C-alpha positions as MATLAB code, in Angstrom:
seq = 'MQRESNEERDLMGSARQPLLFEASWAAEPPLLTNPDVDVARLVARGRGRSFTSDVTLLDSTDHRLLRAGVVLAHRVIDSMGEWYMDAPSWSPWLPADCSIALDAAGDLPRDFTCLVKPFLRGATLTPSAALSCDRREMRLLKFDGSPLADIRDDRISVVESGVTTSRAREVTITPHSKLTASQRDWLITRMIALGATLVDAFPSTLERLGPRAGAMSDVPRSVPPNVAATLEGFVANRLTQCLRAVMEADLAARSDGMRLPSGTAEHPVEKSREPGVLPDSRLPDELLDLGSDPITAPADGIHDDGRHGRIDALLATVAELRAVVEGFSDLLEPHWVGDLSRLIDRVLALDSDRITVHRMPETYYQFLDMLVTSTRAPKLRGDGNVPAGPVLAERITTGVREVVERCDQLDLNSDHGWARARHAAESAASLVGTLQGAGDSQKLSKRLAKVARELGRTGSVSPGPTPEQIAGYTPEEAFEAGRRLERDLDRQREGRAEFLEEWPQQRRRIVKAMKA';
ca = [
      -9.580  -68.483  -60.790;
      -9.615  -69.928  -64.288;
      -7.936  -66.791  -65.624;
      -5.204  -67.018  -62.972;
      -4.627  -70.687  -63.831;
      -4.205  -69.851  -67.501;
      -1.769  -67.054  -66.701;
       0.237  -69.365  -64.437;
       0.439  -71.977  -67.182;
       1.623  -69.338  -69.661;
       4.347  -68.186  -67.247;
       5.471  -71.760  -66.608;
       5.589  -72.482  -70.344;
       7.611  -69.337  -71.105;
       9.998  -70.168  -68.239;
      10.983  -73.364  -70.065;
      11.277  -71.829  -73.541;
      14.757  -71.027  -74.918;
      15.790  -67.382  -74.997;
      17.079  -66.315  -78.433;
      19.421  -63.333  -78.903;
      21.146  -61.709  -81.841;
      24.478  -60.513  -80.482;
      27.450  -58.427  -81.574;
      29.990  -60.369  -83.636;
      33.009  -59.140  -81.647;
      31.520  -59.249  -78.139;
      33.255  -61.481  -75.607;
      31.297  -64.237  -73.817;
      29.253  -62.657  -70.999;
      30.218  -62.880  -67.334;
      27.056  -64.262  -65.822;
      26.993  -64.448  -62.037;
      24.452  -63.145  -59.540;
      23.978  -64.639  -56.050;
      20.586  -62.940  -55.746;
      19.081  -65.177  -58.469;
      21.241  -68.267  -57.795;
      23.450  -67.865  -60.876;
      26.952  -68.969  -59.903;
      29.234  -69.241  -62.952;
      29.592  -70.086  -66.629;
      31.681  -73.107  -67.663;
      32.659  -74.513  -71.060;
      31.037  -77.763  -72.087;
      32.850  -80.803  -73.456;
      34.862  -81.024  -76.692;
      31.968  -82.606  -78.544;
      29.725  -79.591  -77.953;
      31.990  -76.936  -79.483;
      33.155  -77.179  -83.076;
      33.504  -75.431  -86.395;
      31.502  -76.383  -89.478;
      31.650  -75.396  -93.125;
      28.555  -75.950  -95.238;
      28.416  -75.731  -99.042;
      24.854  -75.442 -100.322;
      24.118  -77.174 -103.628;
      21.375  -75.734 -105.802;
      20.518  -74.278 -109.186;
      21.517  -70.686 -109.926;
      17.962  -69.519 -109.155;
      17.763  -71.531 -105.896;
      15.027  -73.918 -107.031;
      15.731  -76.348 -104.192;
      15.800  -73.799 -101.389;
      12.677  -72.071 -102.666;
      10.903  -75.442 -102.631;
      11.999  -76.069  -99.040;
      14.800  -78.532  -99.840;
      18.312  -78.107  -98.414;
      21.042  -80.121 -100.116;
      24.557  -79.559  -98.831;
      28.053  -80.817  -98.232;
      29.116  -80.315  -94.604;
      32.552  -80.508  -93.008;
      32.507  -80.569  -89.215;
      35.910  -80.533  -87.541;
      37.504  -81.964  -90.722;
      34.926  -84.767  -91.066;
      32.718  -84.604  -94.166;
      29.178  -85.691  -94.955;
      26.351  -85.101  -97.414;
      23.219  -83.588  -95.951;
      19.548  -83.243  -96.946;
      16.724  -81.593  -95.044;
      13.226  -81.229  -96.520;
      10.687  -81.369  -93.660;
       7.831  -79.905  -95.710;
       8.137  -82.791  -98.226;
       7.858  -85.583  -95.668;
       7.452  -88.558  -95.968;
       8.986  -88.639  -99.451;
      12.102  -86.640  -98.664;
      14.032  -86.954  -95.398;
      14.457  -84.360  -92.641;
      17.878  -83.750  -91.080;
      19.523  -86.673  -92.931;
      23.304  -87.143  -93.077;
      25.235  -89.633  -95.230;
      28.982  -90.199  -95.020;
      31.230  -89.472  -97.969;
      32.065  -92.604  -99.953;
      35.429  -93.393 -101.468;
      34.702  -91.285 -104.576;
      33.171  -88.388 -102.653;
      30.235  -88.209 -105.097;
      26.785  -86.986 -104.165;
      24.706  -90.006 -103.012;
      22.610  -91.482 -105.786;
      19.467  -91.310 -103.661;
      19.925  -87.557 -103.124;
      20.567  -86.999 -106.834;
      17.401  -88.891 -107.687;
      15.153  -87.082 -105.205;
      16.042  -83.542 -106.313;
      15.581  -84.173 -110.058;
      11.913  -83.099 -110.293;
      12.729  -79.877 -108.416;
      15.687  -79.021 -110.665;
      13.852  -79.962 -113.895;
      17.056  -80.070 -115.920;
      18.817  -77.145 -114.214;
      22.466  -77.727 -113.295;
      23.284  -78.491 -109.661;
      26.190  -76.306 -108.509;
      27.612  -74.862 -105.270;
      25.439  -71.817 -104.646;
      26.614  -70.484 -101.281;
      28.806  -71.340  -98.310;
      27.991  -71.000  -94.628;
      30.572  -71.299  -91.866;
      29.700  -71.657  -88.201;
      31.962  -71.394  -85.172;
      30.038  -72.857  -82.241;
      30.877  -72.625  -78.559;
      28.644  -74.197  -75.931;
      28.673  -73.314  -72.249;
      26.676  -74.274  -69.183;
      25.277  -71.938  -66.558;
      25.500  -73.411  -63.056;
      23.716  -72.696  -59.786;
      25.618  -72.262  -56.534;
      24.976  -75.891  -55.598;
      26.677  -76.996  -58.839;
      23.510  -78.136  -60.608;
      22.891  -76.920  -64.203;
      20.555  -73.980  -64.702;
      20.782  -73.529  -68.489;
      22.900  -74.306  -71.562;
      24.195  -71.475  -73.722;
      24.989  -71.961  -77.404;
      27.011  -69.201  -79.082;
      27.090  -69.399  -82.910;
      29.071  -67.098  -85.193;
      27.735  -67.600  -88.737;
      29.177  -66.234  -92.008;
      27.566  -66.475  -95.462;
      29.780  -66.377  -98.559;
      28.453  -66.113 -102.115;
      30.696  -65.954 -105.196;
      33.703  -65.576 -102.920;
      32.282  -62.537 -101.118;
      31.060  -62.531  -97.527;
      27.495  -61.267  -97.854;
      26.435  -61.464  -94.209;
      27.621  -62.289  -90.712;
      25.495  -63.025  -87.673;
      25.945  -64.105  -84.105;
      23.186  -66.084  -82.448;
      23.029  -66.910  -78.761;
      20.548  -69.482  -77.466;
      19.927  -69.943  -73.726;
      18.088  -73.211  -73.058;
      16.872  -73.749  -69.461;
      17.412  -77.171  -67.846;
      14.295  -76.627  -65.763;
      11.893  -73.737  -65.531;
      13.496  -70.384  -64.757;
      12.082  -68.189  -62.053;
      10.759  -64.834  -63.187;
      13.720  -63.076  -61.557;
      16.242  -65.399  -63.223;
      14.634  -64.945  -66.646;
      14.406  -61.158  -66.298;
      18.014  -60.906  -65.083;
      19.350  -62.997  -67.980;
      17.443  -60.904  -70.528;
      18.573  -57.655  -68.935;
      22.194  -58.834  -68.769;
      22.266  -59.884  -72.431;
      20.678  -56.631  -73.565;
      23.278  -54.716  -71.521;
      25.951  -56.548  -73.528;
      24.421  -55.297  -76.778;
      22.286  -58.333  -77.672;
      18.692  -58.187  -78.950;
      15.976  -60.609  -77.849;
      14.224  -62.170  -80.878;
      11.386  -64.635  -81.427;
      13.246  -66.727  -84.033;
      16.504  -66.798  -85.971;
      16.583  -66.333  -89.760;
      16.088  -69.425  -91.885;
      18.571  -70.595  -94.490;
      16.501  -68.865  -97.177;
      16.467  -65.571  -95.314;
      20.232  -65.673  -94.824;
      20.730  -65.826  -98.583;
      18.644  -62.739  -99.270;
      15.686  -61.770 -101.501;
      16.598  -63.959 -104.500;
      16.434  -67.163 -102.467;
      13.336  -65.983 -100.605;
      11.244  -65.745 -103.770;
       8.113  -67.807 -104.230;
       8.429  -71.570 -104.403;
       8.060  -73.265 -107.776;
       5.744  -75.795 -106.106;
       3.601  -73.819 -103.649;
       0.826  -75.329 -101.617;
      -2.610  -74.833 -103.178;
      -5.799  -73.810 -101.441;
      -9.381  -75.077 -101.953;
     -11.124  -73.775 -105.094;
     -12.645  -70.344 -104.618;
     -14.968  -69.181 -107.381;
     -15.047  -65.747 -105.722;
     -11.408  -65.236 -106.728;
     -10.277  -63.684 -109.977;
     -10.283  -65.910 -113.031;
      -6.480  -65.879 -113.203;
      -6.229  -66.746 -109.505;
      -8.720  -69.603 -109.827;
      -7.007  -71.129 -112.873;
      -3.532  -70.704 -111.331;
      -4.615  -72.359 -108.083;
      -6.233  -75.278 -109.903;
      -3.089  -75.827 -111.969;
      -1.041  -75.568 -108.756;
      -3.125  -78.384 -107.273;
      -2.346  -80.502 -110.326;
       1.376  -79.666 -110.170;
       1.510  -80.574 -106.477;
      -0.255  -83.879 -107.167;
       2.178  -84.704 -109.987;
       5.190  -83.869 -107.808;
       3.913  -85.985 -104.920;
       3.243  -88.939 -107.239;
       6.730  -88.549 -108.703;
       8.415  -88.401 -105.275;
       6.337  -91.323 -104.004;
       7.736  -93.480 -106.814;
      11.305  -92.239 -106.289;
      11.391  -92.621 -102.514;
       9.563  -95.924 -102.169;
      12.044  -98.347 -100.664;
      14.729  -95.772  -99.891;
      16.279  -95.977  -96.444;
      17.036  -92.357  -95.577;
      16.275  -91.946  -91.872;
      15.424  -88.496  -90.547;
      17.359  -87.050  -87.612;
      16.331  -88.182  -84.167;
      16.883  -84.816  -82.471;
      14.021  -82.379  -82.061;
      13.727  -80.617  -85.384;
      12.947  -76.911  -85.904;
      10.276  -77.893  -88.436;
       7.888  -78.342  -85.506;
       7.740  -74.577  -85.160;
       8.901  -72.989  -88.367;
       8.468  -75.667  -91.068;
      11.769  -74.301  -92.397;
      14.589  -76.653  -93.377;
      17.819  -76.474  -91.421;
      21.466  -76.759  -92.409;
      23.637  -76.110  -89.355;
      24.336  -79.239  -87.270;
      22.883  -79.689  -83.807;
      25.976  -81.500  -82.569;
      29.457  -82.538  -83.628;
      29.868  -85.705  -85.687;
      30.961  -88.811  -83.775;
      34.539  -89.916  -84.205;
      33.498  -93.413  -85.304;
      32.650  -93.745  -88.974;
      30.191  -96.570  -88.257;
      27.385  -94.119  -87.456;
      27.880  -91.920  -90.486;
      26.268  -94.004  -93.208;
      26.508  -97.191  -95.255;
      29.796  -98.809  -96.179;
      30.615  -97.513  -99.707;
      32.443 -100.740 -100.568;
      29.727 -103.229  -99.649;
      26.705 -101.052 -100.589;
      24.951 -102.295 -103.752;
      25.738 -100.320 -106.893;
      22.172  -99.994 -108.134;
      19.864 -100.765 -105.212;
      16.377  -99.432 -105.722;
      17.501  -97.585 -108.852;
      17.649 -100.864 -110.741;
      15.064 -100.357 -113.507;
      13.632 -103.830 -113.221;
      12.691 -103.595 -109.556;
      11.696 -100.122 -108.535;
      10.074  -96.821 -109.446;
       6.966  -97.763 -111.416;
       5.208  -94.754 -112.912;
       1.636  -96.077 -113.127;
       0.338  -93.764 -110.373;
       2.286  -90.836 -111.833;
       0.765  -91.368 -115.285;
      -2.724  -91.530 -113.745;
      -2.092  -88.156 -112.080;
      -0.867  -86.664 -115.368;
      -4.052  -87.961 -117.039;
      -6.106  -86.092 -114.421;
      -4.154  -82.944 -115.268;
      -4.982  -83.400 -118.952;
      -8.694  -83.440 -118.085;
      -8.271  -80.149 -116.199;
      -6.413  -78.549 -119.111;
      -9.152  -79.704 -121.500;
     -11.750  -78.215 -119.175;
     -10.004  -74.824 -119.274;
      -9.240  -75.031 -122.998;
     -11.848  -72.375 -123.940;
     -10.329  -69.952 -121.407;
      -6.655  -70.468 -122.282;
      -4.618  -69.473 -125.306;
      -4.921  -72.253 -127.936;
      -1.193  -72.203 -128.742;
      -0.252  -72.721 -125.074;
      -2.868  -75.465 -124.631;
      -1.550  -77.212 -127.742;
       2.077  -77.097 -126.562;
       1.245  -78.414 -123.083;
      -1.124  -81.060 -124.446;
       1.577  -82.401 -126.769;
       3.995  -82.721 -123.842;
       1.309  -84.422 -121.741;
       0.546  -86.879 -124.543;
       4.239  -87.747 -124.863;
       4.458  -88.404 -121.129;
       1.295  -90.530 -121.158;
       2.697  -92.529 -124.075;
       5.546  -93.825 -121.870;
       5.503  -97.584 -121.343;
       5.197  -98.121 -117.572;
       6.463 -101.700 -117.986;
       9.693 -100.458 -119.514;
      10.277  -96.928 -118.180;
      10.762  -96.241 -114.452;
      10.821  -92.905 -112.661;
      14.646  -93.125 -112.626;
      14.749  -93.170 -116.428;
      12.241  -90.454 -117.286;
      13.077  -88.721 -120.601;
      13.874  -85.033 -120.967;
      10.333  -84.477 -122.260;
       8.987  -85.184 -118.781;
      11.103  -82.463 -117.181;
      10.118  -80.022 -119.945;
       6.503  -80.819 -119.091;
       7.144  -80.074 -115.397;
       8.900  -76.819 -116.260;
       6.011  -75.641 -118.444;
       3.519  -76.550 -115.729;
       5.526  -74.582 -113.121;
       5.468  -71.531 -115.387;
       1.720  -71.841 -115.949;
       0.955  -71.806 -112.216;
       2.566  -68.367 -111.920;
       0.854  -66.720 -114.883;
      -1.748  -68.800 -116.763;
      -2.015  -67.966 -120.467;
      -5.602  -66.697 -120.493;
      -7.408  -65.508 -123.597;
      -9.210  -62.639 -121.908;
      -9.033  -60.485 -118.798;
      -7.817  -62.549 -115.855;
      -8.881  -59.946 -113.277;
     -12.613  -60.579 -113.669;
     -14.387  -62.689 -110.998;
     -14.104  -66.394 -111.766;
     -17.643  -67.349 -110.677;
     -19.685  -65.713 -113.481;
     -17.229  -66.759 -116.200;
     -17.180  -70.390 -115.066;
     -20.951  -70.463 -114.638;
     -21.435  -69.168 -118.191;
     -18.961  -71.676 -119.635;
     -20.604  -74.563 -117.793;
     -24.089  -73.501 -118.885;
     -22.948  -73.234 -122.505;
     -21.147  -76.587 -122.348;
     -24.083  -78.463 -120.817;
     -26.505  -76.880 -123.311;
     -24.289  -78.119 -126.145;
     -24.258  -81.656 -124.678;
     -28.058  -81.703 -124.452;
     -28.507  -80.343 -127.985;
     -26.005  -82.775 -129.520;
     -27.534  -85.778 -127.761;
     -31.089  -84.715 -128.646;
     -30.130  -84.746 -132.343;
     -28.420  -88.147 -132.387;
     -29.189  -90.528 -135.230;
     -28.347  -94.218 -134.974;
     -26.327  -94.244 -138.207;
     -24.637  -90.809 -138.106;
     -21.020  -91.327 -137.041;
     -20.363  -87.568 -137.218;
     -23.230  -86.762 -134.841;
     -22.028  -89.289 -132.264;
     -18.460  -87.942 -132.443;
     -19.660  -84.361 -131.849;
     -21.816  -85.435 -128.890;
     -18.948  -87.396 -127.384;
     -16.551  -84.425 -127.675;
     -19.114  -82.047 -126.140;
     -19.709  -84.384 -123.184;
     -15.986  -84.893 -122.534;
     -15.307  -81.143 -122.665;
     -18.196  -80.277 -120.350;
     -17.239  -83.017 -117.871;
     -13.638  -81.784 -117.841;
     -14.687  -78.180 -117.224;
     -17.034  -79.035 -114.359;
     -14.396  -81.373 -112.954;
     -11.946  -78.457 -112.629;
     -14.105  -77.100 -109.797;
     -13.206  -80.162 -107.696;
     -16.480  -80.397 -105.822;
     -16.950  -76.681 -105.248;
     -20.614  -75.892 -104.613;
     -22.974  -78.317 -106.353;
     -20.551  -79.131 -109.168;
     -19.739  -82.641 -107.925;
     -23.129  -84.122 -108.786;
     -23.163  -82.489 -112.230;
     -19.598  -83.625 -112.872;
     -20.469  -87.269 -112.106;
     -23.512  -87.227 -114.400;
     -21.619  -85.644 -117.278;
     -18.743  -88.094 -116.802;
     -21.210  -90.993 -116.992;
     -22.651  -89.678 -120.261;
     -19.127  -89.248 -121.662;
     -18.248  -92.857 -120.720;
     -21.389  -94.264 -122.321;
     -20.793  -92.228 -125.471;
     -17.295  -93.701 -125.571;
     -18.854  -97.064 -126.457;
     -20.552  -95.604 -129.519;
     -17.557  -94.499 -131.591;
     -16.922  -95.246 -135.214;
     -15.717  -98.727 -136.121;
     -12.588  -99.275 -138.162;
     -13.625 -100.283 -141.691;
     -11.327 -103.260 -141.456;
      -8.560 -104.395 -143.796;
      -8.269 -102.947 -147.307;
      -8.763 -105.145 -150.386;
      -4.986 -105.165 -150.893;
      -4.504 -106.477 -147.339;
      -7.248 -109.080 -147.772;
      -5.540 -110.335 -150.940;
      -2.647 -111.452 -148.781;
      -4.835 -113.286 -146.233;
      -5.525 -116.972 -146.159;
      -9.235 -117.879 -146.412;
      -9.319 -118.483 -142.664;
      -7.715 -115.093 -141.894;
     -10.116 -113.268 -144.236;
     -13.108 -114.993 -142.642;
     -11.899 -114.076 -139.126;
     -11.347 -110.430 -140.163;
     -14.911 -110.258 -141.443;
     -16.271 -111.799 -138.249;
     -14.264 -109.301 -136.164;
     -15.672 -106.335 -138.115;
     -19.191 -107.699 -137.769;
     -18.802 -108.070 -133.988;
     -17.467 -104.495 -133.701;
     -20.454 -103.156 -135.664;
     -22.864 -105.133 -133.476;
     -21.292 -103.678 -130.313;
     -21.499 -100.197 -131.775;
     -25.182 -100.518 -132.685;
     -25.939 -102.040 -129.290;
     -24.164  -99.216 -127.474;
     -25.909  -96.537 -129.496;
     -29.326  -98.122 -129.025;
     -28.821  -98.406 -125.265;
     -27.704  -94.779 -125.050;
     -30.718  -93.495 -127.011;
     -33.019  -95.528 -124.771;
     -31.481  -94.168 -121.564;
     -30.864  -90.602 -122.763;
     -34.242  -89.098 -121.705;
     -33.594  -90.146 -118.099;
     -29.969  -88.988 -118.237;
     -31.149  -85.690 -119.718;
     -33.556  -85.036 -116.834;
     -30.819  -85.745 -114.283;
     -28.369  -83.372 -115.955;
     -30.932  -80.576 -116.208;
     -31.900  -81.115 -112.553;
     -28.251  -80.950 -111.473;
     -27.809  -77.720 -113.428;
     -30.737  -76.109 -111.586;
     -29.578  -77.269 -108.134;
];
């Protein structure tokens, strides 16, 4: 009985699902009538349901936006124009199925320009392809005049560099209520007899544009760390996690406060997670529903530097990336690590009280571009095809052993010894932290990070002003400079003494975590 109930539910569900067909471009609309299954006639729907649309896709020459799941386009529907963005996989930072009316100048909306910047990373935004769609909608009626199903007939052409690269005709039959088995079978048989092919889904915008646009995204989704993977795969995935975190922090700052509502109609993202570009319906004749008034809209809005787009959270995410890069530094080519580290340092040097995400310098986009490249093919010193687990385990063991040895040899007055111990602890903590909690690494990472923090209080003290500088001080200023140096030395000695006192206990905890 349970099996029969499940089968009945499956049949009922399929009876309500749309039927999708790829049809011949030149075929005439089908004559659908059959008294045996209560299919009476096919009638055209209203003027607002049939229209022509021309869509110009905007992107870089290598389709960086489309490959990242972002559609940016200019659409003209029955001579009425609008700007369009659809990025369902980047919700809530980017909108899904969002239209904005053309303003008096016809320029791309400032919000759209801002949101796509981290994806373009300095690449020029140009028209990359054109899609045209001729849509005709019809309704299938029963003999009592009630609707049985709606039929949408789309003829779609794709033009690139002035050449039509593909043409397709898509027919969608959407039931008003559940179809009987005989009605469903007859409709499928009739469409197939007319040369159509039943399909599970229509091609996405990426698939229409061919292999180049269907290449891998620059910002793919990462997966949890897997030490059983190859070393190259592990490092690439960890860097991908960092890139994704940086992008999300960037978009969070850009989009905060923007008012870009997503479309209210049911969106194909629910099934395919693919962005769309062809409109679901014709634009209304009234301009009031198409977007904000270009005359009364504020010129700057949230892009005003003094009010919006703080980069504090973004800089914190970049700092976390630096720790990961330092952790992998022994595995990566020194020249590459040096180049990326210099870019990271220049980004982290930005003044968050003065620079907003809308005014990020070119250095920031160079940093993003280098990080994108590294996620595809990390610059490893050795063979990247070896298993990651043994290599990481050996590096961690070596790093922790160096921390223990350096700290065991500490002398209260040896600045050099304290500096070496501090560097060893920071490097080991960064390396273990790259595992992101995989296995038992989380406990060891916390204990190494604590040692690194405590060693940070033990650094060398600035020797203070030079005799030449002191000669220009007043007696009060010279006295205060001496007091300041004395206080710094006292804090240093206190920090070092506390560390040496607590080190035996810290040492036991680190060794225990290593054996766990």
